[in-house]
mmCIF file of C-alpha atoms in Angstrom:
data_model
loop_
_atom_site.group_PDB
_atom_site.id
_atom_site.type_symbol
_atom_site.label_atom_id
_atom_site.label_comp_id
_atom_site.label_asym_id
_atom_site.label_seq_id
_atom_site.Cartn_x
_atom_site.Cartn_y
_atom_site.Cartn_z
ATOM 1 C CA MET A 1 15.997 3.538 -13.027
ATOM 2 C CA GLU A 2 18.337 0.584 -12.601
ATOM 3 C CA SER A 3 16.653 -2.727 -11.866
ATOM 4 C CA ILE A 4 16.917 -4.036 -8.317
ATOM 5 C CA ILE A 5 16.968 -7.755 -7.561
ATOM 6 C CA LEU A 6 16.976 -8.071 -3.792
ATOM 7 C CA GLU A 7 16.643 -11.822 -4.128
ATOM 8 C CA GLU A 8 14.421 -14.304 -5.957
ATOM 9 C CA GLY A 9 10.844 -12.998 -5.759
ATOM 10 C CA PHE A 10 11.723 -9.415 -4.757
ATOM 11 C CA THR A 11 12.485 -7.200 -7.748
ATOM 12 C CA ALA A 12 12.010 -3.610 -8.898
ATOM 13 C CA THR A 13 12.272 -2.297 -12.451
ATOM 14 C CA ALA A 14 11.288 0.735 -14.485
ATOM 15 C CA LEU A 15 7.648 0.393 -15.548
ATOM 16 C CA PRO A 16 7.402 -2.235 -18.318
ATOM 17 C CA GLU A 17 5.393 -1.325 -21.442
ATOM 18 C CA ASN A 18 2.506 -3.665 -20.563
ATOM 19 C CA ILE A 19 2.192 -2.052 -17.115
ATOM 20 C CA ILE A 20 2.277 1.466 -18.606
ATOM 21 C CA GLU A 21 -0.577 0.398 -20.907
ATOM 22 C CA LYS A 22 -2.478 -1.118 -17.981
ATOM 23 C CA ILE A 23 -2.279 1.978 -15.729
ATOM 24 C CA SER A 24 -2.617 4.727 -18.360
ATOM 25 C CA GLY A 25 -5.951 6.493 -18.017
ATOM 26 C CA LYS A 26 -6.614 4.648 -14.745
ATOM 27 C CA SER A 27 -4.166 5.028 -11.835
ATOM 28 C CA TYR A 28 -1.898 7.179 -14.017
ATOM 29 C CA ARG A 29 -3.032 10.265 -15.899
ATOM 30 C CA GLU A 30 -0.937 13.015 -17.486
ATOM 31 C CA ASN A 31 -0.052 15.480 -14.728
ATOM 32 C CA HIS A 32 2.574 17.978 -13.522
ATOM 33 C CA ASP A 33 3.352 16.135 -10.270
ATOM 34 C CA ILE A 34 4.902 12.829 -11.256
ATOM 35 C CA GLY A 35 6.150 11.185 -14.439
ATOM 36 C CA LEU A 36 6.119 7.517 -15.402
ATOM 37 C CA ASP A 37 9.936 7.552 -15.238
ATOM 38 C CA GLU A 38 9.735 8.353 -11.494
ATOM 39 C CA LEU A 39 7.848 5.157 -10.728
ATOM 40 C CA ALA A 40 9.106 1.633 -10.118
ATOM 41 C CA TYR A 41 7.287 -1.646 -10.708
ATOM 42 C CA LEU A 42 7.770 -4.082 -7.834
ATOM 43 C CA GLN A 43 7.108 -7.798 -7.796
ATOM 44 C CA MET A 44 7.124 -9.363 -4.337
ATOM 45 C CA LEU A 45 6.241 -12.606 -2.633
ATOM 46 C CA PHE A 46 3.761 -12.536 0.246
ATOM 47 C CA VAL A 47 1.905 -14.964 2.485
ATOM 48 C CA ASP A 48 -1.866 -14.887 1.974
ATOM 49 C CA TYR A 49 -4.594 -15.428 4.592
ATOM 50 C CA HIS A 50 -4.442 -19.196 3.953
ATOM 51 C CA GLY A 51 -0.693 -19.331 4.663
ATOM 52 C CA SER A 52 0.201 -19.847 0.974
ATOM 53 C CA THR A 53 2.942 -17.968 -0.869
ATOM 54 C CA GLN A 54 1.642 -15.639 -3.582
ATOM 55 C CA ARG A 55 3.246 -13.216 -6.051
ATOM 56 C CA GLY A 56 2.129 -9.633 -5.698
ATOM 57 C CA GLU A 57 2.801 -6.407 -7.551
ATOM 58 C CA MET A 58 2.987 -2.780 -6.514
ATOM 59 C CA ILE A 59 4.085 0.552 -7.977
ATOM 60 C CA VAL A 60 6.015 3.037 -5.810
ATOM 61 C CA HIS A 61 8.276 6.055 -6.274
ATOM 62 C CA TYR A 62 11.622 4.755 -7.551
ATOM 63 C CA SER A 63 13.517 6.351 -4.632
ATOM 64 C CA LEU A 64 11.577 4.097 -2.209
ATOM 65 C CA ALA A 65 11.784 0.887 -4.244
ATOM 66 C CA LYS A 66 14.688 -0.758 -2.416
ATOM 67 C CA GLU A 67 13.383 -0.143 1.098
ATOM 68 C CA VAL A 68 9.868 -1.257 0.147
ATOM 69 C CA LEU A 69 11.355 -4.509 -1.203
ATOM 70 C CA GLU A 70 13.306 -4.915 2.060
ATOM 71 C CA ILE A 71 10.214 -4.316 4.214
ATOM 72 C CA PHE A 72 8.081 -6.799 2.288
ATOM 73 C CA ARG A 73 10.873 -9.379 2.233
ATOM 74 C CA GLU A 74 10.995 -9.192 6.048
ATOM 75 C CA LEU A 75 7.201 -9.445 6.248
ATOM 76 C CA TYR A 76 7.272 -12.470 3.950
ATOM 77 C CA LYS A 77 10.027 -14.228 5.899
ATOM 78 C CA ALA A 78 8.095 -13.648 9.135
ATOM 79 C CA GLY A 79 4.953 -15.197 7.621
ATOM 80 C CA TYR A 80 3.060 -11.892 7.913
ATOM 81 C CA GLN A 81 -0.275 -12.333 6.165
ATOM 82 C CA ILE A 82 -1.529 -10.022 3.418
ATOM 83 C CA GLU A 83 -4.742 -10.996 1.669
ATOM 84 C CA LYS A 84 -4.108 -9.476 -1.772
ATOM 85 C CA MET A 85 -1.439 -7.375 -3.484
ATOM 86 C CA ARG A 86 -2.664 -6.174 -6.865
ATOM 87 C CA LEU A 87 -2.365 -2.936 -8.760
ATOM 88 C CA VAL A 88 -5.323 -0.666 -8.015
ATOM 89 C CA ASP A 89 -5.978 -0.739 -11.776
ATOM 90 C CA GLU A 90 -7.542 -4.203 -11.306
ATOM 91 C CA TYR A 91 -10.368 -2.173 -9.697
ATOM 92 C CA GLY A 92 -10.446 0.560 -12.346
ATOM 93 C CA ALA A 93 -8.253 2.624 -9.961
ATOM 94 C CA ASP A 94 -11.312 2.919 -7.667
ATOM 95 C CA ASP A 95 -9.862 3.214 -4.170
ATOM 96 C CA GLU A 96 -13.075 2.241 -2.375
ATOM 97 C CA GLN A 97 -13.409 -0.964 -4.429
ATOM 98 C CA SER A 98 -9.765 -1.883 -3.877
ATOM 99 C CA MET A 99 -10.062 -1.302 -0.102
ATOM 100 C CA ALA A 100 -13.372 -3.172 0.127
ATOM 101 C CA ASP A 101 -11.665 -6.192 -1.470
ATOM 102 C CA ASN A 102 -8.874 -5.921 1.138
ATOM 103 C CA ASN A 103 -6.267 -5.230 -1.530
ATOM 104 C CA SER A 104 -2.886 -3.900 -0.380
ATOM 105 C CA SER A 105 -1.648 -1.327 -2.890
ATOM 106 C CA ALA A 106 0.459 1.783 -3.362
ATOM 107 C CA PHE A 107 0.485 4.139 -6.378
ATOM 108 C CA ASN A 108 -2.746 5.778 -7.508
ATOM 109 C CA TYR A 109 -2.739 9.338 -8.876
ATOM 110 C CA ARG A 110 -5.755 10.638 -6.979
ATOM 111 C CA VAL A 111 -6.825 13.187 -4.396
ATOM 112 C CA VAL A 112 -7.337 12.545 -0.673
ATOM 113 C CA ALA A 113 -10.979 11.548 -0.072
ATOM 114 C CA ASP A 114 -13.290 14.592 0.158
ATOM 115 C CA THR A 115 -10.489 17.082 -0.665
ATOM 116 C CA ASP A 116 -8.731 18.474 -3.746
ATOM 117 C CA MET A 117 -5.259 17.652 -2.381
ATOM 118 C CA ILE A 118 -3.156 15.026 -4.193
ATOM 119 C CA SER A 119 -2.760 11.967 -1.983
ATOM 120 C CA MET A 120 0.687 10.588 -1.057
ATOM 121 C CA HIS A 121 -0.440 7.612 -3.173
ATOM 122 C CA GLY A 122 -0.390 10.022 -6.124
ATOM 123 C CA TYR A 123 3.370 10.397 -5.663
ATOM 124 C CA GLY A 124 3.991 6.687 -5.112
ATOM 125 C CA ARG A 125 4.909 7.463 -1.514
ATOM 126 C CA ALA A 126 2.141 5.639 0.368
ATOM 127 C CA ILE A 127 1.191 2.005 0.872
ATOM 128 C CA ASP A 128 -2.077 0.652 2.250
ATOM 129 C CA ILE A 129 -1.932 -2.764 3.927
ATOM 130 C CA ASN A 130 -4.959 -5.033 4.506
ATOM 131 C CA PRO A 131 -7.304 -2.016 4.288
ATOM 132 C CA LEU A 132 -10.487 -3.912 5.144
ATOM 133 C CA HIS A 133 -9.135 -4.805 8.591
ATOM 134 C CA ASN A 134 -7.476 -1.400 8.964
ATOM 135 C CA PRO A 135 -9.967 1.229 7.796
ATOM 136 C CA TYR A 136 -9.701 4.974 7.264
ATOM 137 C CA ILE A 137 -11.908 6.757 9.803
ATOM 138 C CA VAL A 138 -12.729 10.453 9.562
ATOM 139 C CA GLY A 139 -15.593 11.883 11.591
ATOM 140 C CA GLY A 140 -18.352 9.291 11.461
ATOM 141 C CA LYS A 141 -17.220 7.997 8.058
ATOM 142 C CA ILE A 142 -15.523 4.599 7.744
ATOM 143 C CA MET A 143 -13.745 3.613 4.528
ATOM 144 C CA PRO A 144 -14.162 1.088 3.079
ATOM 145 C CA GLU A 145 -17.839 0.975 4.054
ATOM 146 C CA ASN A 146 -17.721 -2.783 4.703
ATOM 147 C CA ALA A 147 -15.039 -2.306 7.405
ATOM 148 C CA VAL A 148 -17.432 -1.148 10.162
ATOM 149 C CA LYS A 149 -16.734 -4.192 12.360
ATOM 150 C CA PHE A 150 -12.997 -3.378 12.321
ATOM 151 C CA ALA A 151 -13.413 0.290 13.318
ATOM 152 C CA ASP A 152 -13.288 -0.398 17.084
ATOM 153 C CA ARG A 153 -9.550 -0.614 17.652
ATOM 154 C CA SER A 154 -9.920 -1.630 21.304
ATOM 155 C CA LYS A 155 -11.002 -5.069 20.052
ATOM 156 C CA SER A 156 -8.555 -7.833 19.248
ATOM 157 C CA PHE A 157 -8.770 -9.471 15.791
ATOM 158 C CA PRO A 158 -6.380 -10.919 13.202
ATOM 159 C CA HIS A 159 -4.564 -8.621 10.736
ATOM 160 C CA LYS A 160 -5.045 -5.541 12.933
ATOM 161 C CA ILE A 161 -2.239 -2.977 12.531
ATOM 162 C CA ASP A 162 -1.236 -1.302 15.792
ATOM 163 C CA HIS A 163 2.043 -0.343 17.509
ATOM 164 C CA ASN A 164 2.857 -4.023 18.153
ATOM 165 C CA ASP A 165 2.363 -5.011 14.522
ATOM 166 C CA LEU A 166 5.407 -6.063 12.489
ATOM 167 C CA ALA A 167 4.480 -3.892 9.482
ATOM 168 C CA TYR A 168 4.227 -0.867 11.779
ATOM 169 C CA LYS A 169 7.667 -1.609 13.261
ATOM 170 C CA LEU A 170 9.382 -2.180 9.908
ATOM 171 C CA PHE A 171 7.981 0.949 8.262
ATOM 172 C CA LYS A 172 8.662 3.062 11.363
ATOM 173 C CA GLN A 173 12.300 1.887 11.522
ATOM 174 C CA ARG A 174 12.806 3.305 8.039
ATOM 175 C CA GLY A 175 11.250 6.684 8.800
ATOM 176 C CA TRP A 176 7.740 6.126 7.444
ATOM 177 C CA THR A 177 4.679 7.654 9.126
ATOM 178 C CA TRP A 178 1.587 5.651 10.063
ATOM 179 C CA GLY A 179 -1.928 7.044 9.548
ATOM 180 C CA GLY A 180 -3.017 5.334 12.769
ATOM 181 C CA ASP A 181 -1.011 7.966 14.674
ATOM 182 C CA TRP A 182 -2.898 10.917 13.177
ATOM 183 C CA LYS A 183 -4.843 13.024 15.658
ATOM 184 C CA THR A 184 -8.039 14.224 13.921
ATOM 185 C CA GLN A 185 -8.602 11.186 11.723
ATOM 186 C CA LYS A 186 -7.212 7.658 11.610
ATOM 187 C CA ASP A 187 -5.927 5.751 8.587
ATOM 188 C CA TYR A 188 -4.891 2.404 10.037
ATOM 189 C CA GLN A 189 -3.941 0.848 6.680
ATOM 190 C CA HIS A 190 -1.762 3.743 5.547
ATOM 191 C CA PHE A 191 2.034 4.132 5.670
ATOM 192 C CA TYR A 192 3.772 6.972 3.857
ATOM 193 C CA LYS A 193 7.140 8.696 3.496
ATOM 194 C CA THR A 194 7.377 12.278 2.273
#
């Protein structure tokens, strides 16, 4: 893929060698669904929970790279707070650990929890934002497990994604779907584009 420099602090490139080494055998395994050449490595600025500017990284499908950069640039300029933005490989590609640490991430070649279906994250087509404050709820199960106090969405608390949230609006404008709108289960952290 051709590199994209949206502006200082918002770039997308083909996966660099050191990143390929980092993700191989963790978030990326040999498969028939997606190749390394279909993924883009993004570096983006974000505002953390203390109001400080941080540099984050994310891997997405190359066809979504530009719009993901645009969304996160708008979030950054609006001062939208994201606690962490690290590759899921920092957690051994363990989704539960990454969510429990409130890490916002994208690519991870894995199945949907409790199924054998490849997740949208496995195609680089899903992004989870502030997952601790925006858990995945299916039946009586709340993921991550330490997010129980954020499961009641009638309550008001910081970093809650709902229909008034800027991230929701920016993703929706570009044709992404939000897991908080699902009927039988709710994935409040999860945005994806098929």
